[in-house]
Amino acid sequence: MMTSIEVTLVTGRSLAQGIALEKGKLSEDYLKNVAVVELDENDLRRLGISEGDTVKVKTKFGEVVVKAIKSREPHPGIAFIPMGPWASLVVDPSTEGSGMPTLKGIHAEISPTKEPVMNPVEILRRVYNLTKKIPPMDPAEVVVVKEETKRIEKHVTCAFCGSLCDDLEVVISGGRIIDVRKACALGRSKILHAHENRILSAYIRKNGELVKADLKEAIRHAAKILVNADYPLLYGWSSTSVEAIKLGLELAEILGGAFDNTSVICHGPSIQALQEVGLVTCTLGQVKNYADLIIYWGCNPLHAHPRHLARYTVLSRGVYVKSRKERKFVVVDVRQTSTARAADLFIKVRPNEDYELLSA
């Protein structure tokens, strides 16, 4: 029995991670589906462990304890941890100016352990030394409206991912969403759980403790912090409306501060390349109507953007390319994924050798 194995670590989205994310990062479902490492069956055997046993994943950037689960697809020597607090402990925190940490091709060592898996709150306290209390989640307040019949809202847009599916149907009864139709598992989870795990009250920190405050008092307190700041950073915004973002930009200009949003974490390199080199691209409509060759490189849309294939690419019905039979579907990745299994051709590239393959 080996005490440890060396693997290449890959992180990214998974369907289970996305569904659990919308149930709340403090939920048991999130801990169960994200604090895991997917290993090939042979690698589990090499470690002498069974599915569900805890292992320690170590890289030069850190270490974390997670549960080992057997991957559905064979990829010996490749370990996968879903994006989340646990993956963040073992990836390179330095983004080299791009805003994007290295999420793939990381050398890691995995060994069995009896140590427990930390939940997100424990990670904040033990790893990041956050001693301040986290605001409590208020029970969901749902306004119950007397309705004898169900109401269906059509052409609803899903805001989970960039696909922005706009054909959803939401079933409402008693002032509450009770069902979502035509959505993928991620969109359905987002909409059905939108009313849960919300902080419905304003809080102000006094003497190190968070206490509830009147909304007007909280706004005055926030304004005081902003006015007294030398160079405030207004960060976030990705889950809010365009109108709110517009006001945020105006506020940053008035304060002489900086404005940024969370897309720099996933699209920092994209924007950098666009500014320095330029970008050759097309619309999703052009792909749907004209493309007879579809290549997904280093991604797993069936887990990250589940309806992407059906709405825009391989399975979509275009004006000039009308069926799946008229399209060639290729996937390039370091491991076999659900998307790779559905492809006409899967090209398995060695970790960190994408450039060599592209320029061959």
XYZ file of C-alpha atoms in Angstrom:
360
model
C 0.000 0.000 0.000
C 1.400 3.372 -1.010
C 1.316 6.224 1.476
C 1.077 8.915 -1.175
C 0.847 9.482 -4.919
C 1.847 12.356 -7.173
C -0.801 13.743 -9.513
C -1.606 16.724 -11.694
C -4.319 18.820 -10.050
C -7.095 20.413 -12.080
C -9.895 22.582 -10.707
C -13.073 23.862 -12.306
C -16.827 23.790 -12.137
C -18.946 20.695 -11.676
C -22.685 20.254 -11.961
C -23.021 19.145 -8.337
C -20.905 22.098 -7.182
C -23.086 24.597 -9.039
C -26.336 23.131 -7.722
C -25.055 23.096 -4.133
C -23.665 26.632 -4.493
C -27.193 27.997 -4.878
C -28.318 26.175 -1.736
C -25.733 28.152 0.217
C -22.009 27.898 0.880
C -22.743 27.032 4.508
C -25.064 24.168 3.575
C -24.290 20.486 4.057
C -24.838 19.923 0.334
C -22.074 22.393 -0.504
C -19.641 20.715 1.887
C -20.565 17.275 0.537
C -20.169 18.157 -3.153
C -17.314 20.682 -3.156
C -14.936 19.508 -0.410
C -13.967 16.524 -2.554
C -11.264 15.351 -4.919
C -12.197 13.185 -7.896
C -9.654 10.433 -8.460
C -9.330 7.686 -11.005
C -10.265 4.242 -9.697
C -6.677 3.062 -10.120
C -5.378 6.012 -8.093
C -7.794 5.182 -5.268
C -6.411 1.654 -5.336
C -2.814 2.912 -5.323
C -3.581 4.929 -2.196
C -5.198 1.908 -0.558
C -8.382 3.837 0.210
C -12.075 3.591 -0.561
C -14.453 6.203 -1.907
C -15.443 8.586 0.878
C -12.152 8.346 2.786
C -10.368 11.588 3.627
C -7.109 12.525 1.930
C -4.672 15.412 2.195
C -3.865 17.273 -1.010
C -0.551 19.155 -0.884
C 0.937 21.549 -3.416
C 3.718 24.112 -3.076
C 0.982 26.692 -2.435
C -0.774 24.964 0.462
C -2.631 21.893 1.629
C -6.223 20.862 2.272
C -8.137 17.843 3.559
C -11.032 16.643 1.401
C -12.964 13.457 0.739
C -11.877 11.231 -2.124
C -14.515 10.170 -4.636
C -14.240 7.980 -7.706
C -14.391 9.813 -11.002
C -16.991 8.736 -13.531
C -14.457 9.163 -16.316
C -11.031 7.474 -16.336
C -8.126 9.887 -15.889
C -5.220 8.216 -14.032
C -2.741 10.689 -12.624
C -5.214 13.589 -12.830
C -7.032 14.836 -9.708
C -10.009 17.208 -9.895
C -11.259 19.484 -7.101
C -14.365 21.610 -7.800
C -13.838 25.364 -7.555
C -14.496 26.598 -4.036
C -12.810 27.356 -0.686
C -10.973 24.018 -0.614
C -9.507 24.315 -4.115
C -8.437 27.890 -3.342
C -6.083 26.618 -0.631
C -3.931 24.641 -3.079
C -3.780 26.831 -6.207
C -1.286 29.598 -6.927
C -2.529 32.835 -5.311
C -0.294 34.882 -7.608
C -2.094 35.873 -10.800
C 0.930 37.516 -12.454
C -1.155 40.595 -13.182
C -3.867 38.751 -15.086
C -6.354 38.401 -12.228
C -6.607 34.687 -12.947
C -4.974 32.112 -10.644
C -3.478 28.952 -12.120
C -6.342 26.479 -11.897
C -4.943 23.633 -13.982
C -1.748 21.652 -14.358
C -0.631 21.971 -10.721
C 1.707 19.330 -9.325
C 0.198 17.815 -6.176
C 0.805 15.044 -3.676
C -2.142 13.122 -2.230
C -1.973 10.940 0.873
C -4.523 9.248 3.155
C -5.303 11.041 6.409
C -7.560 10.786 9.428
C -7.871 14.565 9.716
C -11.411 15.961 9.353
C -12.603 18.148 6.495
C -12.959 21.802 7.486
C -16.199 23.594 6.660
C -16.089 27.119 5.123
C -16.391 28.871 8.498
C -13.516 26.817 9.919
C -11.405 27.670 6.862
C -12.036 31.380 7.401
C -11.058 31.130 11.065
C -8.133 28.695 10.969
C -6.533 29.509 7.630
C -7.333 33.197 7.207
C -7.483 34.048 10.944
C -10.909 35.628 10.622
C -12.096 35.931 14.198
C -14.997 38.271 13.543
C -18.440 36.748 13.583
C -20.242 36.089 10.326
C -23.674 37.771 9.997
C -26.462 35.302 10.748
C -28.744 34.240 7.938
C -32.291 35.374 8.611
C -35.145 32.954 7.992
C -36.542 33.477 4.512
C -39.435 35.881 4.608
C -41.988 34.950 1.977
C -45.058 37.047 1.415
C -47.933 34.617 1.034
C -50.517 35.789 -1.450
C -53.881 34.084 -1.629
C -54.066 32.588 -5.078
C -56.484 29.899 -6.112
C -54.591 29.065 -9.295
C -50.963 28.837 -10.274
C -49.433 31.534 -12.438
C -46.794 30.873 -15.093
C -44.310 33.551 -16.141
C -42.805 32.795 -19.561
C -39.627 34.009 -21.304
C -37.795 34.387 -17.986
C -34.019 34.950 -18.243
C -31.679 32.860 -16.095
C -28.759 34.769 -14.570
C -26.617 31.831 -13.432
C -24.107 31.753 -16.279
C -23.229 33.679 -19.421
C -25.570 31.624 -21.596
C -28.442 33.798 -20.312
C -31.141 31.318 -21.334
C -34.241 33.445 -21.890
C -36.869 30.779 -22.527
C -37.504 29.648 -18.964
C -40.969 29.249 -17.473
C -41.437 29.976 -13.778
C -44.447 28.631 -11.883
C -45.632 30.903 -9.061
C -48.164 30.111 -6.350
C -48.847 32.018 -3.148
C -46.263 34.629 -4.082
C -43.513 32.006 -4.213
C -41.701 30.221 -7.038
C -42.598 26.533 -6.801
C -41.252 25.206 -10.097
C -38.932 26.126 -12.961
C -39.324 24.675 -16.435
C -36.849 24.421 -19.345
C -33.911 25.356 -17.102
C -30.813 23.231 -16.632
C -30.039 21.834 -13.178
C -27.940 24.914 -12.328
C -30.576 27.450 -13.340
C -33.330 25.518 -11.622
C -31.346 25.394 -8.375
C -30.550 29.120 -8.564
C -34.141 30.216 -9.034
C -35.761 27.778 -6.594
C -33.301 28.637 -3.800
C -33.047 32.380 -4.463
C -35.103 33.235 -1.369
C -32.941 31.178 1.005
C -29.816 32.077 3.006
C -30.303 35.802 2.675
C -29.186 38.538 5.056
C -32.336 40.620 5.247
C -31.172 43.139 7.839
C -28.486 45.812 7.821
C -25.558 45.308 10.221
C -22.929 47.650 11.653
C -19.828 46.499 13.502
C -19.660 48.018 16.973
C -16.936 47.061 19.451
C -15.972 44.156 17.231
C -19.485 42.727 17.070
C -22.050 42.909 14.282
C -25.314 44.403 15.464
C -28.515 45.055 13.559
C -29.023 48.617 12.473
C -31.661 50.760 10.858
C -31.150 50.963 7.093
C -30.691 54.753 7.148
C -28.107 54.456 9.912
C -26.247 51.768 7.953
C -26.201 53.941 4.817
C -24.793 56.890 6.776
C -22.145 54.615 8.279
C -21.169 53.262 4.842
C -21.014 56.792 3.421
C -18.695 57.842 6.249
C -16.344 54.937 5.502
C -16.243 55.825 1.802
C -15.699 59.547 2.354
C -12.830 58.925 4.788
C -11.098 56.438 2.480
C -8.009 57.654 0.600
C -8.497 55.398 -2.417
C -11.602 53.202 -2.088
C -12.104 50.089 -4.196
C -15.714 49.410 -5.156
C -15.592 45.718 -5.969
C -18.161 43.046 -6.794
C -21.198 43.964 -8.855
C -21.440 40.789 -10.940
C -24.724 39.742 -9.353
C -26.469 43.080 -9.566
C -28.316 45.040 -12.222
C -26.892 47.227 -14.981
C -28.605 50.244 -13.408
C -26.863 49.617 -10.074
C -23.502 49.196 -11.819
C -24.010 52.557 -13.548
C -24.558 54.248 -10.184
C -21.536 52.426 -8.759
C -19.333 53.806 -11.531
C -20.591 57.318 -10.838
C -19.898 56.856 -7.118
C -16.351 55.613 -7.779
C -15.706 58.673 -9.958
C -17.005 61.048 -7.287
C -14.851 59.379 -4.620
C -11.761 59.227 -6.819
C -11.586 55.496 -6.264
C -11.364 52.327 -8.343
C -14.194 50.217 -9.709
C -13.796 46.540 -10.527
C -15.911 43.415 -10.743
C -15.473 39.706 -10.234
C -15.039 38.926 -13.932
C -11.324 39.714 -13.526
C -11.041 36.406 -11.680
C -12.188 34.395 -14.706
C -11.640 36.793 -17.606
C -8.517 38.683 -16.572
C -6.392 36.947 -19.232
C -9.145 37.451 -21.825
C -9.237 41.212 -21.295
C -5.438 41.383 -21.193
C -5.202 39.556 -24.527
C -7.931 41.750 -26.023
C -6.061 44.911 -25.038
C -2.585 43.752 -26.082
C -3.235 41.592 -29.139
C -6.855 41.908 -30.209
C -9.568 39.323 -30.554
C -11.032 37.414 -33.475
C -14.490 36.304 -32.461
C -18.082 35.829 -33.592
C -21.564 35.850 -32.154
C -23.315 32.783 -30.799
C -25.860 33.289 -33.563
C -23.128 32.927 -36.177
C -21.939 29.724 -34.510
C -25.451 28.315 -34.415
C -26.249 29.131 -38.038
C -22.909 28.580 -39.799
C -20.443 26.463 -37.789
C -19.894 22.904 -38.988
C -16.891 22.328 -36.696
C -17.181 22.912 -32.940
C -14.106 22.666 -30.687
C -14.331 22.919 -26.892
C -10.803 23.347 -25.501
C -10.057 22.902 -21.808
C -13.655 23.234 -20.682
C -16.594 21.057 -19.700
C -19.765 22.912 -20.735
C -22.093 20.041 -19.851
C -21.204 20.853 -16.238
C -20.417 24.588 -16.408
C -22.953 25.780 -19.037
C -25.267 22.764 -19.484
C -27.495 24.171 -22.256
C -24.667 25.691 -24.312
C -24.497 22.745 -26.709
C -28.253 22.597 -27.233
C -28.865 26.331 -27.651
C -25.818 27.525 -29.553
C -23.529 24.821 -30.905
C -23.527 21.069 -31.467
C -27.193 20.264 -30.882
C -28.703 23.563 -32.030
C -30.769 23.913 -35.194
C -29.311 26.692 -37.319
C -30.439 28.326 -40.535
C -27.695 26.795 -42.690
C -26.424 23.993 -40.442
C -29.571 22.300 -39.300
C -28.634 19.170 -37.352
C -26.076 17.355 -35.230
C -25.147 15.164 -38.207
C -23.862 18.212 -40.077
C -21.428 19.221 -37.334
C -18.066 17.810 -36.240
C -17.661 17.944 -32.451
C -14.148 17.956 -30.938
C -13.036 18.249 -27.303
C -9.458 18.919 -26.165
C -8.710 18.490 -22.456
C -6.263 16.991 -19.975
C -8.909 14.562 -18.738
C -11.932 12.828 -20.127
C -15.087 14.675 -19.092
C -18.810 14.322 -19.698
C -18.447 16.678 -22.657
C -15.502 14.675 -24.003
C -17.541 11.468 -23.879
C -20.188 13.078 -26.099
C -17.658 14.303 -28.694
C -16.876 12.842 -32.112
C -13.188 13.230 -31.307
C -11.474 13.614 -27.936
C -7.853 14.789 -27.946
C -6.166 14.261 -24.588
C -3.463 16.879 -24.160
C -0.719 16.618 -21.570
C -1.037 19.112 -18.696
C 0.618 22.461 -19.493
C 1.341 21.477 -23.103
C -1.594 23.222 -24.814
C 0.722 25.682 -26.553
C 2.887 22.877 -27.924
C -0.190 21.156 -29.358
C -1.540 24.370 -30.886
C 1.764 25.257 -32.505
C 2.690 21.745 -33.676
